[in-house]
Structure formats: C-alpha cells, structure tokens
CSV table of C-alpha atoms in Angstrom, one decimal:
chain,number,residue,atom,x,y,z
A,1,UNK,CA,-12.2,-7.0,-12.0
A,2,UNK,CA,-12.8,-3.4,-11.2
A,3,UNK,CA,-9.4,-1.5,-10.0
A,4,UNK,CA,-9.0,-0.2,-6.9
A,5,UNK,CA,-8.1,3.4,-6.0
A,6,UNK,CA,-4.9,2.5,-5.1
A,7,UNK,CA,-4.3,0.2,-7.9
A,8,UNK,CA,-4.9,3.4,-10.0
A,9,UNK,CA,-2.7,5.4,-7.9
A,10,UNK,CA,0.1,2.9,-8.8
A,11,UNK,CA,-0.7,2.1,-12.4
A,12,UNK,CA,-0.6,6.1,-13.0
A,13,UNK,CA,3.0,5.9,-11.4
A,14,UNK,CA,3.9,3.3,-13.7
A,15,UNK,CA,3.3,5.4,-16.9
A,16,UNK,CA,6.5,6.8,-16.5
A,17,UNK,CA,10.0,4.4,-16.4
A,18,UNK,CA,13.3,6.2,-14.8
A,19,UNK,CA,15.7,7.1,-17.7
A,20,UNK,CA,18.3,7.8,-15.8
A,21,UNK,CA,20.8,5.3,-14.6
A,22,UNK,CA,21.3,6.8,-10.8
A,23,UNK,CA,17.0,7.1,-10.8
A,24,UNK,CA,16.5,3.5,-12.3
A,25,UNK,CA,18.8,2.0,-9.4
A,26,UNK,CA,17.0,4.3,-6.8
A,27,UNK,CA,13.5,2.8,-7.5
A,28,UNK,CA,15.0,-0.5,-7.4
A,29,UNK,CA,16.2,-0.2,-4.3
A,30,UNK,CA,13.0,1.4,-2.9
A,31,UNK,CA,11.7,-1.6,-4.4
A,32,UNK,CA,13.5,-4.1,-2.7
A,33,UNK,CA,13.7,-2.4,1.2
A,34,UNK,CA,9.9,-2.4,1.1
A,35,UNK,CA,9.2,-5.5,-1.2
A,36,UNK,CA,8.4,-8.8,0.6
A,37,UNK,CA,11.8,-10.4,0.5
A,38,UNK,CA,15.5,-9.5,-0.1
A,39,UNK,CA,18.3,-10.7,1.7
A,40,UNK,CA,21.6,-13.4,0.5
A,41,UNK,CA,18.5,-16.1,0.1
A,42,UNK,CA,16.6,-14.3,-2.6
A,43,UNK,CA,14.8,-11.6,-3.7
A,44,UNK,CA,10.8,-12.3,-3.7
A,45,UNK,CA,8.3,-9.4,-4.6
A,46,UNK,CA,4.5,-10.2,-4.4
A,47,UNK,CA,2.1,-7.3,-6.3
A,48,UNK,CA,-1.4,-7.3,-7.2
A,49,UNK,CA,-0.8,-4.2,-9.6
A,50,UNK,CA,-0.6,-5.3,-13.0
A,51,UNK,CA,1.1,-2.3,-14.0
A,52,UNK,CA,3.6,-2.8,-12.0
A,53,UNK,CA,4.2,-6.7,-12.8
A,54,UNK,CA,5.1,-5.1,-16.4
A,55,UNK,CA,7.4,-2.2,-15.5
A,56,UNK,CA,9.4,-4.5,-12.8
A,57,UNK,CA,11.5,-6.9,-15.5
A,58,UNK,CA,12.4,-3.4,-17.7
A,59,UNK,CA,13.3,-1.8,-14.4
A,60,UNK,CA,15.8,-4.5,-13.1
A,61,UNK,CA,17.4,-5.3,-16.7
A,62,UNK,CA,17.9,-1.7,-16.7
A,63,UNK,CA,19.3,-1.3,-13.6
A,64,UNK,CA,21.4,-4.4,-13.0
A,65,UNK,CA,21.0,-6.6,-16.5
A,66,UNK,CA,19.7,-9.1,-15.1
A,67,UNK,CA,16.5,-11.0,-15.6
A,68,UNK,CA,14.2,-12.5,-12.8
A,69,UNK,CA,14.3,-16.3,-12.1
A,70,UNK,CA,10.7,-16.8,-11.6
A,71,UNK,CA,8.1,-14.3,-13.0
A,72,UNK,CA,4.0,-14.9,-13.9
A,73,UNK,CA,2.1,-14.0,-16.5
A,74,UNK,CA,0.9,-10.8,-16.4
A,75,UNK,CA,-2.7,-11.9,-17.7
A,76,UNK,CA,-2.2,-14.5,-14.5
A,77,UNK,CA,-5.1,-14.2,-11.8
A,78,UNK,CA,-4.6,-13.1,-8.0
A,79,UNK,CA,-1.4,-11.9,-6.9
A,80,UNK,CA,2.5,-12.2,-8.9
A,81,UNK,CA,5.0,-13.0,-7.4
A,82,UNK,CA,8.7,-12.5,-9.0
A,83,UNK,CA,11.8,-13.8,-7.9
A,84,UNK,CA,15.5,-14.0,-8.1
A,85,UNK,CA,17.6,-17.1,-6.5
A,86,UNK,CA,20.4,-17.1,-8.6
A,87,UNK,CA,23.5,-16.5,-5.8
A,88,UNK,CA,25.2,-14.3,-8.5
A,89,UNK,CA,22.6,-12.0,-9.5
A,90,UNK,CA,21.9,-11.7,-5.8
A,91,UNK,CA,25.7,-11.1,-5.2
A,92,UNK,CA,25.6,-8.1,-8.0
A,93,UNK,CA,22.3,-6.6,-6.9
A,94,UNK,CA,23.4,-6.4,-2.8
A,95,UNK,CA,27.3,-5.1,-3.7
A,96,UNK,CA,25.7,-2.0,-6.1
A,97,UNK,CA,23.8,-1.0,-3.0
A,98,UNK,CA,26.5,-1.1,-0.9
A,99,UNK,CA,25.5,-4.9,1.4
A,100,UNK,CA,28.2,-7.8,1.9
A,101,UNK,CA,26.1,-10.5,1.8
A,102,UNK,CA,28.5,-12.8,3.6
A,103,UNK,CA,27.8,-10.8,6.6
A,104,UNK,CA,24.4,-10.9,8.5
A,105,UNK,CA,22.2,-8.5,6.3
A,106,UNK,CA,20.6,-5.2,8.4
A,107,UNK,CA,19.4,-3.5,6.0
A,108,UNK,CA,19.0,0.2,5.7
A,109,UNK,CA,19.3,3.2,3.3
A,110,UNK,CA,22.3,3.2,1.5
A,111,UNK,CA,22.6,7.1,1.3
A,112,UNK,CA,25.1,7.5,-1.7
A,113,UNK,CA,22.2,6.0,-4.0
A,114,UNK,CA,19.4,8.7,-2.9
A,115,UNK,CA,22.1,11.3,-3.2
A,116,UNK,CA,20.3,13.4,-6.0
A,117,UNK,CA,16.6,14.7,-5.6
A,118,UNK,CA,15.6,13.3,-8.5
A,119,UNK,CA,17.0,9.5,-7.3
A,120,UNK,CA,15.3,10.4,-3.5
A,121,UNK,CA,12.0,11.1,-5.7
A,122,UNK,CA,12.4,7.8,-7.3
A,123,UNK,CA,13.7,5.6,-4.2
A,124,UNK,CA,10.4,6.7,-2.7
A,125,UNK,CA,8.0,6.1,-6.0
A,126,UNK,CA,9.4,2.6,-5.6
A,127,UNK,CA,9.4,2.1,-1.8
A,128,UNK,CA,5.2,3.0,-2.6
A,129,UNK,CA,5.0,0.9,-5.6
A,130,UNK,CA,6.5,-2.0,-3.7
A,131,UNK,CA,5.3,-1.7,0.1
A,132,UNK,CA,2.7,1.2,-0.1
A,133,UNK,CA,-1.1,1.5,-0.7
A,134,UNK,CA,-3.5,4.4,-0.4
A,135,UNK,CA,-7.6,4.1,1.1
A,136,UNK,CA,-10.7,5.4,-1.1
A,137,UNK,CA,-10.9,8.7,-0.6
A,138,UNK,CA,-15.0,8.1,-0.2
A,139,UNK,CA,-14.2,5.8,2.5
A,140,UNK,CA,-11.1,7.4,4.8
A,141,UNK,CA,-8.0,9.2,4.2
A,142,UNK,CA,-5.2,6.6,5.0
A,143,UNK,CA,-1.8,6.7,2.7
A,144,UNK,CA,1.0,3.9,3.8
A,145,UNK,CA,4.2,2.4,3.1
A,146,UNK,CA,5.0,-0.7,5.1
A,147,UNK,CA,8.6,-2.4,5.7
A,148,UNK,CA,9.7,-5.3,8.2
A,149,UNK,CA,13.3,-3.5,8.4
A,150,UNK,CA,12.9,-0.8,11.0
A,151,UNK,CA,16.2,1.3,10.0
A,152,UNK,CA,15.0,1.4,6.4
A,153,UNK,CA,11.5,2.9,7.5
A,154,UNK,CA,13.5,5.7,10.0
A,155,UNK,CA,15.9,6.3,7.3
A,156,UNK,CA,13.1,6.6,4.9
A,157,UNK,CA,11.2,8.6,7.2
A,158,UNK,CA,14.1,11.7,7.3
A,159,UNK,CA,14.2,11.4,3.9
A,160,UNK,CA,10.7,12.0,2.9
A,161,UNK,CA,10.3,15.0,5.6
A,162,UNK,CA,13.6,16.5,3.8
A,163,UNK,CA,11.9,15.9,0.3
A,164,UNK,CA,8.1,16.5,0.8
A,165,UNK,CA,8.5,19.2,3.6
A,166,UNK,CA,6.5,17.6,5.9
A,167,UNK,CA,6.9,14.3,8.1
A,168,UNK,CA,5.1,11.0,8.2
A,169,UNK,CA,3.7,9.6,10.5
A,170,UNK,CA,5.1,6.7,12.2
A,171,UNK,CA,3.8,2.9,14.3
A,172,UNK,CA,4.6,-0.5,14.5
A,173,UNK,CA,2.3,-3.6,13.2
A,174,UNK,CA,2.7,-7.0,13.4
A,175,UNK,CA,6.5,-6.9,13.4
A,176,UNK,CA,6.5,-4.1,10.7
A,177,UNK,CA,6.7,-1.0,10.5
A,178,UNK,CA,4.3,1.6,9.2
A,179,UNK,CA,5.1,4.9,7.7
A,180,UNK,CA,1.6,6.8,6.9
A,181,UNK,CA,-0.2,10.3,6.3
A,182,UNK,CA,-3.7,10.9,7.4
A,183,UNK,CA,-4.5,14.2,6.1
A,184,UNK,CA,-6.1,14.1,2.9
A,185,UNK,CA,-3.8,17.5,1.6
A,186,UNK,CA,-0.7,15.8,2.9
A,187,UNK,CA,-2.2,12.6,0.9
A,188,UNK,CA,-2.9,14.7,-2.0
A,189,UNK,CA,1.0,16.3,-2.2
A,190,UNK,CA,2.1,13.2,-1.7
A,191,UNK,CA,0.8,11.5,-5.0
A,192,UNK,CA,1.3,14.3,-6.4
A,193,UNK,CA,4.9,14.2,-5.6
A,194,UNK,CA,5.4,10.5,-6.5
A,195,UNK,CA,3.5,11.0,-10.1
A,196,UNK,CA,0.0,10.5,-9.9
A,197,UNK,CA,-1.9,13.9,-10.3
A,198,UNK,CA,-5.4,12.3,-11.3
A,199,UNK,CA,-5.1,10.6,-7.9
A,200,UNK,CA,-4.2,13.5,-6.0
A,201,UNK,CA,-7.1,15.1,-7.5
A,202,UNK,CA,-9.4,12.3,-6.6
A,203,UNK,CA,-8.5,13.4,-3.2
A,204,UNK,CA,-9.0,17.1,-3.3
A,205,UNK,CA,-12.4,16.6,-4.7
A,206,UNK,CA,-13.9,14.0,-2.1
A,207,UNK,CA,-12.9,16.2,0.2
A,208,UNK,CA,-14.3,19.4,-1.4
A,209,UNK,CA,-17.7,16.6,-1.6
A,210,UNK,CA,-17.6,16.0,1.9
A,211,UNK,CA,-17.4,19.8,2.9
A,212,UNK,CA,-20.0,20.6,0.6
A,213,UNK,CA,-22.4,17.7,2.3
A,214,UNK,CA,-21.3,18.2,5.6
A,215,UNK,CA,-22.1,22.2,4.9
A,216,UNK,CA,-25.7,21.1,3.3
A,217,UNK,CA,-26.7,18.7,6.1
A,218,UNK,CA,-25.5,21.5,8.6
A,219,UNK,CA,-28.0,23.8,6.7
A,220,UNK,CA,-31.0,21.4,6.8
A,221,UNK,CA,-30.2,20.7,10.2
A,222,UNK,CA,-29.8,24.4,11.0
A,223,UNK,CA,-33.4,24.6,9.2
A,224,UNK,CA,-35.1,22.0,10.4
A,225,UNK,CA,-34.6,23.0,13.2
A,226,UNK,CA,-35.6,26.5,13.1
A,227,UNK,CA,-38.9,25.4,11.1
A,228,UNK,CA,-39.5,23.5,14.4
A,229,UNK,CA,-39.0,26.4,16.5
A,230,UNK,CA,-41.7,28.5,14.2
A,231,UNK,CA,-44.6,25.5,14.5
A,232,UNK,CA,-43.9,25.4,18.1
A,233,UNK,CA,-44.3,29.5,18.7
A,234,UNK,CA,-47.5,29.5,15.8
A,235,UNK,CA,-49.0,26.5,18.0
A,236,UNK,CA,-48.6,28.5,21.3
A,237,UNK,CA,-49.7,31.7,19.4
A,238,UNK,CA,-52.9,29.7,18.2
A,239,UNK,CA,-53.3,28.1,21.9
A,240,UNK,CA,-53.2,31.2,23.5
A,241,UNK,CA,-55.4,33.2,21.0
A,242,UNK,CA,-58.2,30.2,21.6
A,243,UNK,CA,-58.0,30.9,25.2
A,244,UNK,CA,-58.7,34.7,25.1
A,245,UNK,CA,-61.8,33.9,22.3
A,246,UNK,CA,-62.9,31.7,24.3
A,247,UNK,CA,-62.6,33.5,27.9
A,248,UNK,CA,-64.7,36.2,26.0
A,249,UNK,CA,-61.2,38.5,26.4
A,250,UNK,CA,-60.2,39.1,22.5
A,251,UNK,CA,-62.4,41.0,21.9
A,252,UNK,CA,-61.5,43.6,24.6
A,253,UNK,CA,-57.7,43.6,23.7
A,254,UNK,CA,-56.5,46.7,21.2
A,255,UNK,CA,-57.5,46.7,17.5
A,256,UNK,CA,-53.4,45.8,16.7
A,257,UNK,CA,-53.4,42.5,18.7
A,258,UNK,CA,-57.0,41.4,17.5
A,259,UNK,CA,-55.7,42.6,14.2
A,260,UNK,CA,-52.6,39.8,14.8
A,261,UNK,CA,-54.9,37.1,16.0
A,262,UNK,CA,-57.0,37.2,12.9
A,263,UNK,CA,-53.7,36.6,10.8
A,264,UNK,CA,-52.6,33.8,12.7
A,265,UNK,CA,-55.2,32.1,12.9
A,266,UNK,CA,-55.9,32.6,8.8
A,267,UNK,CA,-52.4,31.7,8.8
A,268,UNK,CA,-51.4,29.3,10.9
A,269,UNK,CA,-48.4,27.6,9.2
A,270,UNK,CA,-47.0,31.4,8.3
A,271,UNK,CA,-43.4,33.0,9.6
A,272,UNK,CA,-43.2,35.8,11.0
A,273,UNK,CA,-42.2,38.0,7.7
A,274,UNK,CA,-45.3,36.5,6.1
A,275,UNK,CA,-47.8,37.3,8.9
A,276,UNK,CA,-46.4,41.0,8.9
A,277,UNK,CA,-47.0,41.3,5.0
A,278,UNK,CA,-50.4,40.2,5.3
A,279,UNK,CA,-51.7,42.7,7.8
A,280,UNK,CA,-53.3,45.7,6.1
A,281,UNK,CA,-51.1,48.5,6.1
A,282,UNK,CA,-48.4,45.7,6.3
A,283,UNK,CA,-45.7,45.7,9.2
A,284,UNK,CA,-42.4,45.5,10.2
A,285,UNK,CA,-41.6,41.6,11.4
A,286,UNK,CA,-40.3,42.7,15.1
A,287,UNK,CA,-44.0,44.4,15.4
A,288,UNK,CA,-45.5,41.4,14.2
A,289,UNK,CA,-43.7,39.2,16.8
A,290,UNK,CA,-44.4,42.0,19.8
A,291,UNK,CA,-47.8,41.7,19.3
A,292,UNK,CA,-48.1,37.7,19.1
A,293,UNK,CA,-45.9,38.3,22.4
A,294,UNK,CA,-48.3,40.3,23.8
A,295,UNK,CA,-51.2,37.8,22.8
A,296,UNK,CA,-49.3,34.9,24.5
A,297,UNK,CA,-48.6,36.7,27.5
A,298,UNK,CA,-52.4,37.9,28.3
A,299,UNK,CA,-53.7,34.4,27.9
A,300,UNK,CA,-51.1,33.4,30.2
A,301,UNK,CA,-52.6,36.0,32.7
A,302,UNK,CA,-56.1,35.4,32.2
A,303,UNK,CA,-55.7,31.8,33.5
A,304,UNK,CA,-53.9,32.5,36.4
C-alpha cells in the first residue's frame, strides 16, 4: 500500500530516537496527551504509521522500563493499537509526569518536563506523531494536531508559539480540539522543526508548482485574450475596408491608407508589428494602427 504524505512526514520523524533521558520522557508525554487514551484505566494508542508502531516499544522501555501489555505485529494490516493495563505501570508512568491517579485526572502540560528546548522540541515531535497529520501538498495546505483534553491543547498551543515563533491556529471538533496551520511556509517550518526536511521541502515545491501554473495560466489567459482582441480589430479592419471597395470610396482615400488596406487584406490574421514590417518602406506600428483607424472610421462615415 502506497504511503501517504503524512505517513512519510512521520516515518521521516521516526529516523531519529531521543537519546537523552529528559527528551525521551518529553515525547512520551507528547505521546500520551494526544494519543487516543490515557488516564488511571489504561493507556491505548491507535497508529496507522508503521514507523512509529516500531519506535513506540524502544521509546517507553527507555523512558519508563516498562513494556506494553498488548502490542501488534508490525507486518499486521490496518491500524495498531498498543496498550498498557497493568495498574502499576500506569501508577509509574502518571507519578513521572507529575498526575495522582487516585484523583479525577485533568490532564494538562506538566511544565517541569518541557523545561529545556530541546525536551519542548521533542514533547511536540510526539504530540504530532501521536495526534497529528499533515494534507498533500497537491491537494491543500492543512497541518494538525488533535487532542480531546482542552488544557493540554492551550498549553500546547503557548508552547509552540514560544518555540516556533509563530502561533497556531486554534477550533473545536467533535468534542476535541484542533491545533492547525494553514499556510503552506508556516507548514513547511513546522516539519522542518519537528525533523522532517524532505517533507518540508515537498511543501515549498508544490507551492513554487502552483505559482508557476497559476503564473502560466494567467499568461495564456492574458494572451488569449489579447489574440481575441487582434481577430476582432483585423475583422472590423477587413469589414470596413470591404465597405469602402465596395462604395467605390478606396480608391479615392490617400496612397498611405490604400497602401494599409492592401496589407490587411493580404494579411488578414497579421498583428499590428507584422502589418507595419510588410509595408514598403516599412513603418512604425502606432502608424500602422492610425491608418487602419482612419480606414475604420471612413467606412463608418460613408454609411451614415
């Protein structure tokens, strides 16, 4: 099954494992604030990135030492699912990030664990891995991390302005909410932030695609349309240059505009610049157009 752009996005993420203690715990927690479940009743992450089914057991022996109670095969079809149960690990995991889980769990962002750059870098690489997705570029520009715990996502919020520089964008769905970016350099910085360069660059150059199509269709358009300006005036040029021939009038009119009349009717599909180079001497292309003027505007008077 081909892999989608934001499979690749996350699979490029997953090249690279935290080393560092504070990091590995940070991208577990951003894990489990935007994974599916994780509360005194379990832990429950559901993933259709195969990349990240096979970091996800190093990460949380790393960070905690413990294993998960239920975990697919990676080779497995559809979406894994990995879960913990056990009320001990559960006990261990919720006291390192700073819950009670005897008490009603609100969860939120346990600041002391994001302290560092580096760990607020790596809470939000796992926040993404866990909740987060990111549209084809050739479709839309539409980057996303999705929680059901609303302080989480305004905590998370401050701390990816503070981090990235700029803020993302926030909305409610379905009981959720939704912290997103819509602009594909924003997108772009973003991924490029959270370790996925070739998918940042994917960005940059649909967009650079887009411009360059949009700036070739305005072109044509821009052409078209003047081509069907030039057939309209050579049709009126012709019309009117009939009417004088045949009202017996061309004749009479000054060498210059008979000389213009014979040109356009030996060249009927010509522009302007063309008909000029044609006449003998050759002209500039305002004279040219004065004198098909002229032609027009007499065989507008004569059938008055």
């Amino acid at each position: 099954m081909a892999i989608s752009f934001s499979g690749a996005a996350k699979a490029e993420i997953c090249r690279a494992i935290p080393q560092k203690q504070c990091c590995c715990l940070a991208q577990c927690f951003g894990i489990l604030l935007f994974c599916n479940s994780f509360g005194a009743d379990g832990i429950r992450i559901i993933t259709e990135s195969r990349e990240f089914a096979s970091i996800l057991p190093r990460l949380f022996k790393r960070a905690f030492n413990v294993n998960f109670d239920l975990f697919p095969s990676i080779e497995a079809p559809g979406k894994l699912v990995f879960q913990i149960n056990d009320p001990d690990k559960l006990t261990e995991i919720m006291t390192i990030f700073g819950f009670d889980p005897k008490d009603t769990l609100s969860l939120h962002v346990n600041l002391p664990v994001v302290e560092e750059d580096c760990c607020k870098t790596a809470f939000i690489r796992g926040a993404f891995l866990a909740g987060g997705s990111v549209t084809d570029p050739n479709k839309g520009y539409h980057l996303e991390i999705a929680t059901s715990h609303h302080s989480v996502s305004r905590e998370t919020f401050a701390l990816t302005q503070e981090i990235m520089g700029f803020p993302m964008k926030s909305a409610s769905r379905g009981g959720g909410q939704v912290l997103y970016l819509k602009q594909s350099e924003q997108i772009s910085d973003f991924l490029t932030f959270l370790g996925a360069p070739v998918a940042a660059m994917g960005i940059m150059e649909a967009r650079l695609e887009k411009e360059l199509n949009n700036k070739v269709n305005r072109r044509c358009n821009c052409d078209d349309a003047n081509t069907s300006k030039v057939v309209e005036a050579a049709q009126e040029q012709l019309s009117a240059i009939r009417t004088l021939r045949e009202l017996g009038l061309l004749e009479s009119l000054p060498q210059k505009l008979q000389q213009a009349a014979v040109a356009r009717e030996q060249h009927p599909e010509a522009s302007l610049t063309e008909l000029a180079a044609s006449i003998e001497p050759p002209i500039s292309k305002p004279a040219m157009n004065h004198r098909l003027k002229k032609l027009v505007e007499n065989a507008k008077e004569a059938v008055k």
